[in-house]
CSV table of C-alpha atoms in Angstrom, one decimal:
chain,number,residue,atom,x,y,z
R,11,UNK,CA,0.0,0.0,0.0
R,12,UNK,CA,1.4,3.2,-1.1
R,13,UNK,CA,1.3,5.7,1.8
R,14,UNK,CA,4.3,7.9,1.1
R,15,UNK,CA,2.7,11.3,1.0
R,16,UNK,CA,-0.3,10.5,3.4
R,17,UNK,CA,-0.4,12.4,6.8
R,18,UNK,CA,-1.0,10.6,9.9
R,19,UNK,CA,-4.5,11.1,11.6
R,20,UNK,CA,-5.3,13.3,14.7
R,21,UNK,CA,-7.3,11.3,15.9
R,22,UNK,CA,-4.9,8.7,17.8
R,23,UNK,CA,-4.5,8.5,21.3
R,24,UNK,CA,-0.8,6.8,22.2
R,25,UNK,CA,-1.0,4.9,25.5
R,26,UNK,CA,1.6,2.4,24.6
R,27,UNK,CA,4.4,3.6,27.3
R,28,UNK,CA,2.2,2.0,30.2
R,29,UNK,CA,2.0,-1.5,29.8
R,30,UNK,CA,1.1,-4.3,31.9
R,31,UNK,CA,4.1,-6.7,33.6
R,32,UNK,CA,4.2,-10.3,33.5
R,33,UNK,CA,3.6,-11.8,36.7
R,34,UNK,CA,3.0,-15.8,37.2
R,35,UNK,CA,5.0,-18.2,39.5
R,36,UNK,CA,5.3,-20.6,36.5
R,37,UNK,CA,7.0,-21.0,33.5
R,38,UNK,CA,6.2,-18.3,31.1
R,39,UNK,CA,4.3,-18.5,27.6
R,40,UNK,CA,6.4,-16.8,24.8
R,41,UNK,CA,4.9,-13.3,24.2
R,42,UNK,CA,4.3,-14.5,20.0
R,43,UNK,CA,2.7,-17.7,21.8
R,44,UNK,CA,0.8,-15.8,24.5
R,45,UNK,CA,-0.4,-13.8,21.4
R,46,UNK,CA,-0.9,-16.9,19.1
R,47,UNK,CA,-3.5,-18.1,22.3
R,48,UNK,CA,-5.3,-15.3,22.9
R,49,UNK,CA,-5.8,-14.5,18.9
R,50,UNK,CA,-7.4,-17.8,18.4
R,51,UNK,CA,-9.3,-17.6,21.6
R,52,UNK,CA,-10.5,-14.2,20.3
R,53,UNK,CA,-11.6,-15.1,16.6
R,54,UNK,CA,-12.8,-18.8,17.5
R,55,UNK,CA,-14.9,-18.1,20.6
R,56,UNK,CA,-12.7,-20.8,22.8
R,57,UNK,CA,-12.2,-20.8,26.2
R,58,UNK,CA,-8.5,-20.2,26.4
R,59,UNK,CA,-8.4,-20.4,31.0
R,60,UNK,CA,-6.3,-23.2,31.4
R,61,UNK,CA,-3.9,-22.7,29.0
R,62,UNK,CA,-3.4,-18.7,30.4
R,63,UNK,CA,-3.1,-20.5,33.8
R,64,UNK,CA,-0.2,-22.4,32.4
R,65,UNK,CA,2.1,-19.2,32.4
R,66,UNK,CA,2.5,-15.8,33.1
R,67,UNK,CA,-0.3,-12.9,31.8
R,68,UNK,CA,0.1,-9.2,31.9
R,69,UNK,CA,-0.4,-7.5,35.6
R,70,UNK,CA,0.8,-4.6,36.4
R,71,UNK,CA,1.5,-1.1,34.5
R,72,UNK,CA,5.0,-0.2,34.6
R,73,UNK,CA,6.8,2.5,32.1
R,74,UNK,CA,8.3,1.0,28.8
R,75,UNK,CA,10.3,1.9,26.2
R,76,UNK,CA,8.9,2.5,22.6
R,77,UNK,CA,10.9,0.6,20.2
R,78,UNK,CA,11.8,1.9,16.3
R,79,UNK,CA,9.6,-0.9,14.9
R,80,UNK,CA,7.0,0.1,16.6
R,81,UNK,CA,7.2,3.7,15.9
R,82,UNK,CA,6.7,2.6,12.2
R,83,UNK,CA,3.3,0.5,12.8
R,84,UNK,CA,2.1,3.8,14.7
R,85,UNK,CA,3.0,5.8,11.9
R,86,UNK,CA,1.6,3.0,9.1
R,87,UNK,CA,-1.8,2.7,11.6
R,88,UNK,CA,-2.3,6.8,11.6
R,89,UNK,CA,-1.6,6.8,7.9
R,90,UNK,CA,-4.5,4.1,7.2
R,91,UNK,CA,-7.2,5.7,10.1
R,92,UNK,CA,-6.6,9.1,7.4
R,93,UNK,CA,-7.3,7.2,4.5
R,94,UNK,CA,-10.8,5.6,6.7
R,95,UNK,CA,-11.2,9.3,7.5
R,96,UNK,CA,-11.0,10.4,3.9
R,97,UNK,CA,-13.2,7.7,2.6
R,98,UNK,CA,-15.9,8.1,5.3
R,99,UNK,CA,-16.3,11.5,4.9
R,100,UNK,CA,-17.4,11.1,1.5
R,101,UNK,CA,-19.2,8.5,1.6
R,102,UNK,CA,-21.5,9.3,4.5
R,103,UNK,CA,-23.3,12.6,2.9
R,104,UNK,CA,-22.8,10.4,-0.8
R,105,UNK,CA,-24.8,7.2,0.2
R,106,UNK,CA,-26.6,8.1,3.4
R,107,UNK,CA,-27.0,11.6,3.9
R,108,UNK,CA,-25.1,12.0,7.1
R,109,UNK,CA,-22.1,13.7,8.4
R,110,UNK,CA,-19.4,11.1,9.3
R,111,UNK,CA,-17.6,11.8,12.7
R,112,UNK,CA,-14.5,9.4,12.8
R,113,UNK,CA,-13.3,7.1,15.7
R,114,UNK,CA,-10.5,7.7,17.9
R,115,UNK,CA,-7.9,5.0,17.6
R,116,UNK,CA,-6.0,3.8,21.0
R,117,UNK,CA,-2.6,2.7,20.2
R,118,UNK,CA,-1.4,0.7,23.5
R,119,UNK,CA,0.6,-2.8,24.6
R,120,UNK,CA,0.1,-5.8,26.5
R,121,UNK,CA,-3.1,-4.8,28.2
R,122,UNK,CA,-5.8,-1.7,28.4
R,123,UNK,CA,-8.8,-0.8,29.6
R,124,UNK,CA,-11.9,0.5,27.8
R,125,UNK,CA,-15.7,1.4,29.0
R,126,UNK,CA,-16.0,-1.9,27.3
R,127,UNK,CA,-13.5,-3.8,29.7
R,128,UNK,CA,-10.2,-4.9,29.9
R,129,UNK,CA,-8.8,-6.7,27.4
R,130,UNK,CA,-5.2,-8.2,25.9
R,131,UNK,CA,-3.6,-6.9,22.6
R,132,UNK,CA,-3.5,-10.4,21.9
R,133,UNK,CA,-7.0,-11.0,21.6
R,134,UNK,CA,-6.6,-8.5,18.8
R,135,UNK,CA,-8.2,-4.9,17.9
R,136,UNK,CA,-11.4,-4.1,18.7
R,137,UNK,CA,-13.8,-1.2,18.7
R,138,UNK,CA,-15.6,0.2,21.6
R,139,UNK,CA,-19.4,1.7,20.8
R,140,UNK,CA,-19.1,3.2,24.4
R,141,UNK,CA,-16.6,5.4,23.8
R,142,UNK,CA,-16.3,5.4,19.8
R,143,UNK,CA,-12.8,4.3,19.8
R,144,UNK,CA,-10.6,1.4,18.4
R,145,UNK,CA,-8.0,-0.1,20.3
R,146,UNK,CA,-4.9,-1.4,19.1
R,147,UNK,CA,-1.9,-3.4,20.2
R,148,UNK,CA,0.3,-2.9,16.8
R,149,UNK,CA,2.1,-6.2,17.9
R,150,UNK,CA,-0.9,-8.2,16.7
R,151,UNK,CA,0.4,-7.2,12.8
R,152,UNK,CA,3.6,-9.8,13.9
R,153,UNK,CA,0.6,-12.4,15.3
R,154,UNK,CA,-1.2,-11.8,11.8
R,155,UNK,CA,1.4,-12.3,9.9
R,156,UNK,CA,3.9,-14.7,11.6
R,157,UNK,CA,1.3,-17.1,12.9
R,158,UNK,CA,-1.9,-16.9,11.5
R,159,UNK,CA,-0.4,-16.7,7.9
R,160,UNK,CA,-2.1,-13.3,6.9
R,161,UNK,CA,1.3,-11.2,5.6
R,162,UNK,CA,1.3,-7.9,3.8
R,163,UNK,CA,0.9,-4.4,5.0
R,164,UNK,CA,-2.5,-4.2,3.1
R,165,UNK,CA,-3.7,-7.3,5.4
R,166,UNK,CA,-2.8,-5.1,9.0
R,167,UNK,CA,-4.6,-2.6,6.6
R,168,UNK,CA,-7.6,-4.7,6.5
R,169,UNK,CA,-7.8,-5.6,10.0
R,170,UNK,CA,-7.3,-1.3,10.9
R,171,UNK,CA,-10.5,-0.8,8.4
R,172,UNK,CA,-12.4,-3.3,10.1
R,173,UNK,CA,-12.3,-2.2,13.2
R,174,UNK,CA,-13.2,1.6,12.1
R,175,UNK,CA,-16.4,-0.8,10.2
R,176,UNK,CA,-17.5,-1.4,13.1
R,177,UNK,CA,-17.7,2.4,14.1
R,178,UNK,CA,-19.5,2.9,10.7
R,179,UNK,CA,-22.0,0.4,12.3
R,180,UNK,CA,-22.8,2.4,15.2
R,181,UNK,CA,-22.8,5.8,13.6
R,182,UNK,CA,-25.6,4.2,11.3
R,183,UNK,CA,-27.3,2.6,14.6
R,184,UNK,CA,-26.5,-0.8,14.1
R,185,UNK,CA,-24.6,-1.7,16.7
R,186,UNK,CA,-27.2,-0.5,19.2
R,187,UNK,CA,-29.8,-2.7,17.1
R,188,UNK,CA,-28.3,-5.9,16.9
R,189,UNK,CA,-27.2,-5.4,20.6
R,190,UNK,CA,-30.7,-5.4,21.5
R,191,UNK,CA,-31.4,-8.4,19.4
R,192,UNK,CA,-28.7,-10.5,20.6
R,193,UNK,CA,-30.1,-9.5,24.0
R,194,UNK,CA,-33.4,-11.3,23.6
R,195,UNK,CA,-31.9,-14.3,21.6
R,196,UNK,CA,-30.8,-17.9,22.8
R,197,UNK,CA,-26.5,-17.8,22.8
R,198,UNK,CA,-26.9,-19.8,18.7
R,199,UNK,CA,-29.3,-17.1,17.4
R,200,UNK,CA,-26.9,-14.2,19.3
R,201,UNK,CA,-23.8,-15.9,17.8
R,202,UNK,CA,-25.4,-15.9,14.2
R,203,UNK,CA,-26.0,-12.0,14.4
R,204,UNK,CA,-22.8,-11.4,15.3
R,205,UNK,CA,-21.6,-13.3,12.4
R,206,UNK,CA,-23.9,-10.8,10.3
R,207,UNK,CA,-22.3,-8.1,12.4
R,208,UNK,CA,-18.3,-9.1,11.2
R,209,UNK,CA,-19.2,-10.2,7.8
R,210,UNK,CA,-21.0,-6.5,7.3
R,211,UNK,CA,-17.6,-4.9,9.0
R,212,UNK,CA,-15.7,-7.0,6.1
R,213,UNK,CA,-17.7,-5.5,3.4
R,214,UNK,CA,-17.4,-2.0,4.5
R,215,UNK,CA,-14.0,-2.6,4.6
R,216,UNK,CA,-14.0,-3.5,1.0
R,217,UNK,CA,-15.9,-0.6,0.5
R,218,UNK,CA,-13.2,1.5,1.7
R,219,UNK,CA,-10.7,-0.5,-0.1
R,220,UNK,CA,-12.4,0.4,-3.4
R,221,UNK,CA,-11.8,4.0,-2.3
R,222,UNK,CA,-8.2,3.6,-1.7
R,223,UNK,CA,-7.5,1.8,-5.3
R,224,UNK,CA,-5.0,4.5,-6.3
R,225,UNK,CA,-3.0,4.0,-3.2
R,226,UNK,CA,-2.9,-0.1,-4.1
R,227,UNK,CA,0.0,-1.9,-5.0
R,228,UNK,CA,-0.1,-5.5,-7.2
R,229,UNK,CA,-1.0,-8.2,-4.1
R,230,UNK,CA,-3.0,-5.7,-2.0
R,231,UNK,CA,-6.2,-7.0,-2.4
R,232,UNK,CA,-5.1,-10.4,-2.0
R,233,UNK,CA,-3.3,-9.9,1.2
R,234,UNK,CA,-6.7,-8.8,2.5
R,235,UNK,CA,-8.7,-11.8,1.2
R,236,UNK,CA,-5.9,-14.1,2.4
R,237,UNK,CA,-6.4,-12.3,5.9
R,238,UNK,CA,-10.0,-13.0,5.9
R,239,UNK,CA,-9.4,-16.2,5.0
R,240,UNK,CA,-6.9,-16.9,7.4
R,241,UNK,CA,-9.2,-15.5,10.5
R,242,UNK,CA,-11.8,-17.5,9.8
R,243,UNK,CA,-14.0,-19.1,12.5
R,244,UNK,CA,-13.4,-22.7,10.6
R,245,UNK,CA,-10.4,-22.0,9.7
R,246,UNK,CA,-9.0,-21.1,13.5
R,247,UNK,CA,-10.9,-23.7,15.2
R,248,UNK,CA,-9.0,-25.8,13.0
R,249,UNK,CA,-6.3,-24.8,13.9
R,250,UNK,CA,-7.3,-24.9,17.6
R,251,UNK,CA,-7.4,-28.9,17.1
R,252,UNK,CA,-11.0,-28.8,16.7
R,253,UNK,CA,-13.9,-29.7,14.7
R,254,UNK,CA,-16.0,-26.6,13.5
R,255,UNK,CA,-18.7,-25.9,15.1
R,256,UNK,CA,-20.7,-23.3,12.9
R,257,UNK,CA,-23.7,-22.7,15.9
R,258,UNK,CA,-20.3,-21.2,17.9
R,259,UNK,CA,-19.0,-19.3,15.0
R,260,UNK,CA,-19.0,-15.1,15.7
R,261,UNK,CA,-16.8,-14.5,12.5
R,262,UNK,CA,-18.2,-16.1,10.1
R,263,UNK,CA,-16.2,-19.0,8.1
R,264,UNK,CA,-13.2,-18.0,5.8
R,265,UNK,CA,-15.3,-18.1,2.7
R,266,UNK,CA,-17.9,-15.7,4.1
R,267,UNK,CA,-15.4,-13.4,5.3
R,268,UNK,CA,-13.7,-12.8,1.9
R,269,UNK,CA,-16.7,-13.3,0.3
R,270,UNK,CA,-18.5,-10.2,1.7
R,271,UNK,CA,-15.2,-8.5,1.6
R,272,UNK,CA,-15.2,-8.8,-1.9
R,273,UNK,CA,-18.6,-7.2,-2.6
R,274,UNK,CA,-17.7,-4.3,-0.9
R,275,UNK,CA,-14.5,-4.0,-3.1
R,276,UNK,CA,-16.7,-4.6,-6.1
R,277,UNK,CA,-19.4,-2.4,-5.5
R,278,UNK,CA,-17.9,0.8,-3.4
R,279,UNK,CA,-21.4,0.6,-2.0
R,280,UNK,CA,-22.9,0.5,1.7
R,281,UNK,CA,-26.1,-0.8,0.4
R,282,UNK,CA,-24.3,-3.6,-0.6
R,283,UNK,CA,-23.3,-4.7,2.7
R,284,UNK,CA,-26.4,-5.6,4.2
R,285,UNK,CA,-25.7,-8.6,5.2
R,286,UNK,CA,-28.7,-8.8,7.9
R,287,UNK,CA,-31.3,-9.4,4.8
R,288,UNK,CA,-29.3,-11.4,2.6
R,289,UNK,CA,-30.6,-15.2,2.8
R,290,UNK,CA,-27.6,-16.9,2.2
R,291,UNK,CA,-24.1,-15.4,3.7
């Protein structure tokens, strides 16, 4: 993704000099394999306890340093929140009629807390409707890319313009609807709106990628279907040593996810992405 040029967003809030210490009287999990656990426990709904319990987890803030590498995924993840800024913008008064009013984006480590709870960077970005901000541990990009097999800059791309999807739900009420629907549904129904949910997220973010075409290099799109793909609910359960179970899925499976990803790419279109009336997903 071509990004030379672009200025950073304003609207980034950098928190990642607090961060949490390992504590834990036994022996350790690797911070890529503390990362690995949490990721899949995230995107596959699975109870990930007792293998937490089996080393150390983040405690206690202390100050830490801010290393080069990381300097340059803050400076890639501002870059790609002003190109959702850009995009939204236009598109709001264009397909809906409304003002867009963008998200703040949380750049932090290890651990943080939100109005929506605490929560690991492992378990990967994630948007909060109570405060209209999404938080991000830029060490998940490694986890995408090292260990769940979705590499490319245009695939931590993806996974940025989901999460600022999600805000795109809940300025257009969404959120706050299927919140109230999943809270008079059994846990299978809940589970199969949230799928609707994340698949919508994916197509809005291949709405936005059609909007950022001239800024694509060969690959791009790709990367961001092989990222879907790759977090998958089948796929990660797989990979959790487990046979899917699609009444548990929250994702939707890897076909679905770059399915819907790739009719928002096709069409530039929000009406496109209505995924809550569509009979088959």
């Amino acid at each position: 993704m071509r990004l030379r040029g672009i200025r950073g967003s304003r609207n980034v809030e950098d928190h990642r000099r607090q961060s949490g210490a390992r504590g834990g009287k036994t022996a350790p999990i690797g911070g890529v394999g503390l990362l690995v656990i949490l990721a899949i426990g995230y995107f596959a709904g699975i109870d990930v306890t007792p293998l937490l319990q089996q080393g150390g987890v983040p405690q206690q803030s202390q100050t830490r340093q801010v290393t080069a590498q990381e300097e340059r995924a803050a400076e890639f993840s501002s870059q790609v929140l002003s190109t959702t800024e850009q995009v939204w913008s236009q598109i709001f008064p264009q397909q809906v009629g409304l003002e867009y009013t963008p998200p703040t984006l949380v750049l932090y480590a290890d651990v943080t807390q939100s109005p929506c709870g605490g929560a690991s960077g492992a378990t990967g970005p994630f948007y909060c409707p109570a405060d209209k901000k999404a938080y991000l541990d830029t060490a998940f990009f490694a986890t995408l890319s090292s260990q769940l097999g979705a590499r490319g800059d245009f695939a931590a791309a993806y996974v940025i313009a989901h999460e600022v999807a999600h805000h795109v739900q809940n300025e257009l009420g969404i959120l706050g609807q299927v919140h109230q629907a999943r809270q008079r549904s059994s846990q299978t129904e809940a589970n199969a709106l949230t799928v609707r949910l994340e698949l919508q997220a994916d197509c809005l973010s291949g709405v936005w990628a059609r909007s950022v075409e001239g800024l694509l290099e060969p690959g791009d799109i790709e990367e961001a279907l092989n990222a879907a793909r790759m977090i998958g609910d089948d796929h990660l359960q797989k990979r959790a040593g487990r046979v899917p179970q699609p009444h548990t899925f929250t994702h939707g499976t890897s076909a679905q996810r770059a399915s819907w990803f790739g009719k928002g790419f096709q069409s530039g279109n929000i009406n496109t992405c209505d995924t809550f009336s569509a009979r088959r997903l």
